[in-house]
């Protein structure tokens, strides 16, 4: 770096260090970097690891702007903790074109550098867009990195001052309900992951946020189907209307009509008026979970409502129009179910206007460290414990386990660790994961020529269930937990696979 540049940076740092207010500090930083880099636009964002969001302040009225860190280059720099220098935005896989098409701006080059604190944790990102002459150089990257290293301290101080002030302002502690709502919503909206599969889901949710199209979510158990469904709802024009979930697997045939349509007053003595799920969700979203478990009779009724967008209450006089967005989810292969004649083809086509596949953890193993740390931070904060961390060997072990119960199973394991580990660091030996047969021997046992995928999957399921049951002496609750299944889910599998003691 040239002497003039070093001098310029020192000069700015001096000014920056005397600004203790967060919003003006970020604005000041952006303005100085802009001059230094000769870039058209410069932003300084703060990074919230738990919610996976970047945020900043609009200079005029201190308004907070906030966006998802999975959308675009600045977020990638934060999540990966590394500088990203993009010479042609439209050719870069992580660039998010949607922002340009919304603002009409044309992004060409980007330089994004993570801002770290003294513990090397990423607390923000500074980003320059469209250098005035040519792409950003290696020199520019070095300058911005040097600058970010100093800015980190100034920002930490300002964040600390900000937190103290807020604490003083809120002398009334929040009610428990309010807290729950905040935690609930923060959790719902945050789908963690940097893999292309998760990124594609987050982008799709963002792209269709203005519309209310129906969506079908397909994925193994525990892969975040409900999380995606609620994210779709809370990122839609219906977000302040109800989100109503209906578990189709727990819907006996004789209650289908009452559950879906509701019951009119005075149908029979002893029967109360009841609001059906479609009506309850009116204006909002109805989440039809486990749609693959609906009986054929119930499917016919469901299809009728979806086509007519009106419900007939039991004992009612005329159909009541409803405006409901339907999001359905299943862990079954519906195309196979159609072949087996257990699922109606017309209903399937009606539901799958847009399809989302939630990937298993095996497909996105690279996201396991990120997810594990996310769950760890979340559950420590729920339990009001100081944040713990994983030892590198523990992360390695988590990464290589096969997670039949996917993210839910990983979250359960982390919850158990938060409750049981005293120290700050969680070591490999504290994990409770079954030893899996090495890949080669599993293959020998289960993969032989002439077997279908279903047979192989069944053999693996059988083996894992038997191992878990044996380990817990047939305590089904514990075995189910280890497998990442509900007790009910395990019972179903035992029946299907005809496993008995
Ligand atoms: N990508 C993700 N980021 C953050 N949390 C996740 C992610 N995927 C799953 N989870 C968490 O894992 C748990 C299970 O997710 P969810 O209940 O949405 O799965 P599901 O597919 O509906 O499971 P099931 O088929 O068993 O009903 C939830 O606590 C959810 O918040
Ligand atoms: Mg679910």
XYZ file of C-alpha atoms and ligand atoms in Angstrom:
533
model
C 0.000 0.000 0.000
C 1.376 3.439 -0.863
C 2.395 5.959 1.822
C -0.311 8.407 0.675
C -2.968 5.736 1.100
C -1.698 4.802 4.551
C -1.756 8.455 5.542
C -5.269 8.894 4.192
C -6.516 5.874 6.119
C -4.925 7.024 9.369
C -6.500 10.399 8.874
C -9.964 8.919 8.457
C -9.510 6.534 11.371
C -8.814 9.490 13.643
C -12.080 11.134 12.671
C -14.001 7.870 12.797
C -12.822 7.041 16.316
C -14.333 10.205 17.709
C -17.838 9.307 16.493
C -19.646 7.299 19.161
C -23.156 7.215 17.669
C -23.890 4.183 15.549
C -25.937 5.572 12.648
C -23.782 8.669 11.980
C -20.689 6.475 12.297
C -21.825 4.138 9.529
C -22.691 7.067 7.297
C -19.320 8.670 7.956
C -17.501 5.414 7.193
C -19.365 4.985 3.919
C -18.616 8.537 2.804
C -14.905 8.243 3.518
C -14.534 4.862 1.832
C -16.360 6.191 -1.191
C -13.773 8.894 -1.691
C -10.911 6.529 -0.991
C -11.976 3.846 -3.458
C -13.488 6.119 -6.092
C -16.641 3.969 -6.130
C -20.101 5.031 -7.234
C -21.846 3.577 -4.179
C -20.521 2.525 -0.804
C -22.449 0.926 2.048
C -21.468 -0.214 5.498
C -23.673 -2.908 6.942
C -23.818 -4.537 10.334
C -24.239 -8.307 10.482
C -26.650 -10.102 12.782
C -25.461 -13.700 12.831
C -28.469 -15.112 14.577
C -30.994 -13.770 12.120
C -28.610 -13.989 9.168
C -29.359 -10.384 8.269
C -27.375 -7.352 7.247
C -28.644 -3.973 8.332
C -27.801 -0.337 8.013
C -29.334 3.064 8.572
C -30.638 5.569 6.085
C -28.709 8.732 6.811
C -31.584 11.225 6.941
C -34.016 9.832 9.458
C -32.085 7.051 11.142
C -34.415 4.510 9.615
C -33.108 0.956 9.802
C -32.884 -1.003 6.570
C -32.476 -4.707 6.770
C -32.001 -7.554 4.314
C -31.220 -11.210 4.132
C -27.513 -12.041 4.090
C -28.069 -14.902 1.638
C -29.081 -12.456 -1.066
C -25.972 -11.199 -2.721
C -22.292 -10.529 -2.455
C -22.134 -8.448 0.746
C -23.933 -11.207 2.635
C -21.632 -13.849 1.198
C -18.598 -11.854 2.398
C -20.137 -11.736 5.888
C -21.091 -15.403 5.991
C -17.770 -16.620 4.590
C -15.660 -14.053 6.467
C -13.645 -13.316 3.324
C -13.135 -10.499 0.843
C -15.001 -10.898 -2.438
C -13.924 -8.896 -5.483
C -16.353 -9.177 -8.384
C -15.281 -7.866 -11.773
C -18.479 -8.729 -13.628
C -21.529 -8.910 -11.375
C -23.863 -10.534 -13.886
C -21.432 -13.402 -14.409
C -21.030 -14.082 -10.687
C -23.148 -16.936 -9.233
C -23.705 -15.162 -5.907
C -24.841 -11.853 -7.393
C -28.543 -11.168 -6.808
C -29.914 -9.515 -9.958
C -33.328 -8.931 -8.408
C -32.084 -5.838 -6.563
C -31.008 -4.186 -9.803
C -34.276 -4.972 -11.504
C -36.132 -3.363 -8.593
C -34.078 -0.209 -8.411
C -33.167 0.179 -12.075
C -29.508 0.514 -11.103
C -26.929 -1.417 -13.111
C -24.275 -3.103 -10.961
C -21.004 -3.962 -12.701
C -18.236 -4.371 -10.148
C -18.359 -5.070 -6.402
C -15.786 -5.173 -3.655
C -17.044 -6.542 -0.326
C -14.871 -6.856 2.778
C -15.962 -8.325 6.122
C -15.536 -6.189 9.238
C -14.336 -8.232 12.227
C -14.068 -7.571 15.941
C -11.128 -8.426 18.156
C -12.303 -12.025 18.443
C -12.245 -12.382 14.661
C -16.031 -12.581 14.555
C -17.656 -10.898 11.582
C -19.764 -7.955 12.771
C -20.355 -6.222 9.458
C -19.383 -5.681 5.853
C -18.260 -2.720 3.815
C -19.095 -2.818 0.172
C -18.119 -0.666 -2.766
C -20.106 -0.854 -5.996
C -19.082 0.253 -9.504
C -15.602 1.700 -9.312
C -15.534 4.802 -11.474
C -12.597 3.614 -13.578
C -12.376 -0.123 -14.325
C -12.749 -2.986 -11.832
C -11.582 -2.862 -8.198
C -7.903 -3.773 -7.919
C -5.940 -5.863 -5.467
C -4.721 -2.580 -4.043
C -8.312 -1.444 -3.443
C -9.007 -4.700 -1.626
C -5.962 -4.181 0.600
C -6.975 -0.618 1.386
C -10.509 -1.624 2.273
C -9.273 -4.528 4.407
C -6.947 -2.238 6.352
C -9.781 0.202 6.778
C -12.220 -2.531 7.890
C -9.741 -3.725 10.520
C -9.868 -0.303 12.185
C -13.546 0.298 11.603
C -14.286 -2.893 13.548
C -13.201 -1.330 16.836
C -15.073 1.905 16.279
C -18.243 -0.013 15.416
C -17.946 -2.293 18.453
C -17.703 0.749 20.701
C -20.696 2.393 19.049
C -22.722 -0.834 19.289
C -21.903 -1.009 22.979
C -22.974 2.599 23.544
C -26.139 1.922 21.552
C -27.003 -1.135 23.644
C -26.480 0.783 26.902
C -28.749 3.550 25.696
C -31.498 1.158 24.655
C -31.303 -0.568 28.019
C -31.811 2.757 29.749
C -34.719 3.705 27.481
C -36.628 0.476 28.087
C -36.866 0.761 31.849
C -40.049 -1.292 31.650
C -39.206 -4.922 30.960
C -41.119 -6.409 28.032
C -44.100 -8.659 28.739
C -43.525 -12.332 28.218
C -46.010 -12.538 25.370
C -44.312 -9.760 23.448
C -41.011 -11.521 23.875
C -42.449 -14.786 22.634
C -43.844 -13.167 19.541
C -40.527 -11.576 18.729
C -38.599 -14.791 19.236
C -41.192 -16.764 17.298
C -41.148 -14.497 14.303
C -37.402 -14.068 14.217
C -37.111 -17.842 14.194
C -39.734 -18.366 11.569
C -38.283 -16.048 9.061
C -34.775 -17.281 9.234
C -33.770 -20.077 7.039
C -30.071 -20.576 7.578
C -27.713 -21.876 4.887
C -25.326 -20.812 2.172
C -25.611 -23.880 -0.065
C -26.986 -23.286 -3.561
C -30.115 -25.259 -2.580
C -30.927 -23.042 0.421
C -29.969 -19.923 -1.474
C -32.369 -20.900 -4.260
C -35.198 -21.276 -1.728
C -34.506 -17.914 -0.083
C -34.355 -16.220 -3.460
C -37.562 -17.823 -4.621
C -39.363 -16.671 -1.454
C -38.088 -13.177 -2.121
C -39.055 -13.266 -5.792
C -42.659 -14.278 -5.152
C -43.154 -12.077 -2.086
C -45.617 -9.779 -3.828
C -47.849 -12.616 -4.999
C -49.971 -15.194 -3.258
C -49.470 -18.221 -5.475
C -50.055 -21.646 -4.004
C -46.935 -23.643 -3.204
C -46.151 -27.310 -2.674
C -43.166 -28.078 -0.423
C -41.615 -31.506 -0.714
C -38.858 -32.824 1.518
C -37.855 -35.453 4.024
C -38.950 -35.160 7.604
C -37.193 -32.425 9.595
C -35.887 -30.534 6.558
C -37.663 -27.275 7.382
C -40.888 -27.553 5.393
C -42.901 -25.720 8.009
C -40.145 -23.142 8.380
C -40.282 -22.462 4.633
C -44.088 -22.311 4.688
C -44.097 -19.673 7.411
C -41.311 -17.746 5.686
C -43.487 -17.677 2.558
C -46.372 -16.348 4.609
C -44.437 -13.738 6.576
C -42.824 -12.488 3.384
C -46.079 -11.968 1.543
C -48.774 -9.283 1.455
C -50.717 -11.554 3.832
C -48.159 -11.338 6.627
C -50.447 -9.537 9.062
C -53.305 -11.948 8.407
C -53.536 -15.405 10.014
C -51.214 -18.309 9.260
C -53.235 -21.417 10.058
C -51.718 -24.901 10.027
C -53.703 -28.076 9.551
C -52.079 -31.457 10.032
C -53.783 -33.643 7.440
C -52.315 -36.829 8.944
C -54.341 -36.317 12.100
C -57.650 -35.757 10.311
C -60.129 -38.627 10.677
C -62.579 -38.991 7.791
C -65.647 -38.245 9.893
C -64.206 -34.885 10.970
C -62.956 -33.662 7.606
C -65.934 -31.485 6.822
C -66.203 -29.992 10.277
C -62.471 -29.240 10.331
C -62.271 -27.774 6.861
C -65.636 -26.053 6.502
C -66.840 -25.479 10.040
C -70.250 -26.094 11.556
C -73.251 -23.764 11.516
C -74.970 -22.959 14.798
C -77.863 -25.217 15.763
C -77.071 -28.134 13.447
C -77.879 -30.552 16.213
C -78.290 -30.368 19.929
C -75.017 -30.507 21.759
C -73.034 -29.400 18.699
C -71.410 -25.994 18.999
C -70.768 -23.630 16.154
C -67.262 -24.234 14.889
C -65.099 -22.212 12.526
C -63.463 -24.307 9.827
C -59.776 -23.983 9.011
C -60.409 -22.364 5.652
C -62.504 -19.646 7.243
C -60.024 -19.205 10.090
C -57.307 -18.601 7.527
C -59.419 -16.198 5.476
C -57.275 -13.370 4.125
C -54.153 -15.258 5.161
C -52.456 -18.574 4.521
C -53.594 -22.125 5.171
C -50.727 -24.559 5.645
C -51.771 -28.103 4.787
C -49.102 -30.229 6.429
C -48.622 -33.909 5.520
C -50.998 -33.545 2.580
C -49.879 -36.980 1.337
C -51.639 -38.567 4.317
C -55.077 -37.255 3.394
C -57.617 -39.997 2.639
C -59.070 -40.169 -0.884
C -62.404 -38.953 0.415
C -60.834 -35.972 2.125
C -58.819 -35.244 -1.028
C -62.027 -34.943 -3.019
C -63.397 -32.429 -0.516
C -60.182 -30.492 -0.429
C -60.104 -30.255 -4.210
C -63.611 -28.863 -4.272
C -62.770 -26.011 -1.916
C -59.614 -25.205 -3.823
C -61.458 -25.046 -7.119
C -64.441 -23.073 -5.905
C -62.645 -20.982 -3.290
C -65.759 -21.218 -1.176
C -66.802 -23.397 1.744
C -70.135 -24.931 2.703
C -70.450 -24.957 6.478
C -72.030 -28.109 7.824
C -75.693 -27.166 8.193
C -75.117 -23.885 6.361
C -77.431 -22.396 3.720
C -75.046 -21.122 1.077
C -71.334 -21.289 0.265
C -69.128 -18.687 1.931
C -66.447 -17.233 -0.325
C -62.939 -17.457 1.028
C -59.645 -15.853 0.068
C -56.931 -18.203 1.211
C -53.436 -18.905 -0.008
C -52.680 -22.597 0.247
C -49.232 -23.946 1.032
C -49.065 -27.730 1.199
C -46.206 -29.883 2.445
C -45.383 -33.558 2.249
C -42.555 -35.961 2.968
C -44.096 -38.529 0.653
C -43.369 -38.966 -3.007
C -46.704 -37.831 -4.427
C -45.885 -38.920 -7.963
C -45.440 -42.453 -6.664
C -48.641 -42.093 -4.635
C -50.480 -41.139 -7.832
C -49.177 -44.297 -9.492
C -50.299 -46.299 -6.470
C -53.704 -44.616 -6.758
C -53.551 -43.253 -3.219
C -53.284 -39.627 -4.304
C -55.471 -37.776 -6.806
C -53.622 -36.487 -9.822
C -55.940 -33.484 -10.255
C -55.333 -32.388 -6.656
C -51.590 -32.763 -7.169
C -51.607 -30.480 -10.205
C -53.828 -28.022 -8.386
C -51.338 -27.792 -5.481
C -48.013 -27.717 -7.270
C -48.274 -24.311 -8.941
C -44.828 -23.698 -7.492
C -42.743 -26.520 -6.072
C -40.040 -26.215 -3.458
C -37.777 -29.100 -2.494
C -36.279 -28.770 0.981
C -32.913 -30.580 0.860
C -31.849 -33.236 3.356
C -28.819 -32.415 5.504
C -26.829 -34.988 3.536
C -27.385 -32.917 0.402
C -26.226 -29.716 2.117
C -23.542 -31.045 4.442
C -21.533 -27.852 3.857
C -24.249 -25.931 5.734
C -24.025 -28.123 8.841
C -21.456 -25.923 10.677
C -23.516 -22.816 9.979
C -26.739 -24.487 11.109
C -25.143 -26.025 14.196
C -23.771 -22.639 15.273
C -27.096 -20.991 14.542
C -28.974 -23.494 16.725
C -26.314 -23.166 19.418
C -26.562 -19.369 19.580
C -30.359 -19.553 19.479
C -30.801 -22.124 22.237
C -28.169 -20.555 24.490
C -30.008 -17.266 24.190
C -33.408 -18.899 24.866
C -31.945 -20.552 27.962
C -30.321 -17.238 28.935
C -26.913 -18.863 29.004
C -23.684 -17.300 27.779
C -22.923 -18.366 24.222
C -21.087 -21.664 23.871
C -18.988 -22.840 20.952
C -18.092 -26.072 19.218
C -14.549 -27.384 19.187
C -13.348 -27.879 15.589
C -13.350 -31.681 16.015
C -16.981 -31.563 17.143
C -17.947 -29.606 14.028
C -16.113 -32.179 11.902
C -18.047 -35.016 13.513
C -21.365 -33.186 13.042
C -20.512 -32.621 9.405
C -19.857 -36.270 8.698
C -22.835 -37.781 10.430
C -25.700 -38.765 8.125
C -28.601 -37.027 10.007
C -31.579 -39.196 9.065
C -33.810 -36.731 10.930
C -32.209 -33.742 9.195
C -32.194 -30.223 10.697
C -34.710 -31.174 13.379
C -32.405 -33.946 14.631
C -29.424 -31.590 14.559
C -31.393 -28.985 16.491
C -32.429 -31.594 19.084
C -28.834 -32.669 19.552
C -27.779 -29.036 20.028
C -30.611 -28.469 22.528
C -29.453 -31.485 24.506
C -25.883 -30.160 24.495
C -26.961 -26.702 25.653
C -28.762 -28.299 28.592
C -26.045 -30.754 29.526
C -22.652 -29.206 28.779
C -21.372 -26.960 31.560
C -18.282 -25.446 29.981
C -18.054 -22.928 27.166
C -16.674 -25.314 24.567
C -18.470 -28.400 23.324
C -16.018 -31.163 22.492
C -16.394 -34.099 20.150
C -16.664 -36.530 23.077
C -19.770 -34.740 24.334
C -21.719 -35.441 21.169
C -24.109 -38.331 21.303
C -24.253 -39.648 17.760
C -24.491 -43.322 16.896
C -21.419 -44.791 15.252
C -22.358 -45.455 11.676
C -21.054 -48.304 9.611
C -18.345 -46.976 7.326
C -19.547 -46.148 3.908
C -17.935 -49.213 2.336
C -19.510 -51.716 4.695
C -22.897 -50.043 4.492
C -22.650 -50.357 0.757
C -21.692 -53.993 0.949
C -24.644 -54.750 3.118
C -27.326 -52.740 1.487
C -26.334 -51.937 -2.039
C -26.278 -54.949 -4.219
C -27.204 -55.236 -7.842
C -30.811 -55.777 -8.630
C -32.162 -53.864 -5.636
C -34.442 -50.882 -6.109
C -33.850 -47.555 -4.363
C -36.857 -48.214 -2.158
C -35.415 -51.546 -1.029
C -32.073 -49.981 -0.192
C -33.668 -47.074 1.671
C -35.822 -49.512 3.577
C -32.793 -51.609 4.538
C -31.025 -48.514 5.863
C -34.127 -47.367 7.756
C -34.555 -50.820 9.262
C -30.958 -50.922 10.381
C -30.972 -47.444 11.944
C -34.246 -48.009 13.761
C -33.107 -51.366 15.120
C -29.825 -49.839 16.320
C -31.575 -46.958 18.062
C -34.145 -49.231 19.730
C -31.441 -51.539 20.950
C -29.387 -48.656 22.281
C -32.305 -47.362 24.353
C -33.676 -50.789 25.342
C -36.804 -50.222 23.286
C -37.597 -46.868 24.873
C -39.416 -45.553 21.813
C -39.458 -41.948 22.968
C -35.672 -41.853 23.235
C -35.103 -43.866 20.077
C -37.430 -41.547 18.149
C -35.606 -38.506 19.466
C -32.264 -39.877 18.382
C -33.599 -40.627 14.928
C -35.126 -37.171 14.681
C -38.632 -38.601 14.437
C -41.714 -37.961 16.489
C -42.830 -40.908 18.620
C -45.841 -41.186 16.330
C -43.563 -41.169 13.266
C -41.471 -43.992 14.723
C -44.558 -46.053 15.518
C -45.732 -45.654 11.926
C -42.389 -46.835 10.607
C -42.333 -49.827 12.980
C -45.710 -50.852 11.671
C -44.763 -50.349 8.035
C -41.492 -52.224 8.369
C -43.111 -54.848 10.615
C -40.384 -54.486 13.230
C -41.288 -56.074 16.559
C -39.393 -56.814 19.716
N -32.473 -24.169 6.987
C -32.839 -24.042 8.267
N -32.437 -22.978 8.985
C -32.783 -22.844 10.279
N -33.550 -23.713 10.934
C -33.986 -24.798 10.276
C -33.661 -25.022 8.907
N -34.250 -26.171 8.508
C -34.905 -26.641 9.575
N -34.761 -25.823 10.642
C -35.326 -26.032 11.999
O -35.468 -27.428 12.194
C -36.682 -27.742 12.853
C -37.529 -28.633 11.984
O -38.045 -27.891 10.886
P -39.551 -28.041 10.372
O -40.466 -28.351 11.500
O -39.855 -26.889 9.530
O -39.352 -29.357 9.464
P -40.444 -30.224 8.679
O -39.870 -30.499 7.347
O -41.768 -29.560 8.749
O -40.423 -31.550 9.523
P -41.554 -32.717 9.596
O -41.592 -33.379 8.257
O -40.988 -33.612 10.645
O -42.827 -32.050 9.970
C -37.347 -26.402 13.157
O -37.029 -25.993 14.455
C -36.726 -25.457 12.141
O -36.717 -24.151 12.617
Mg -43.584 -30.254 9.576
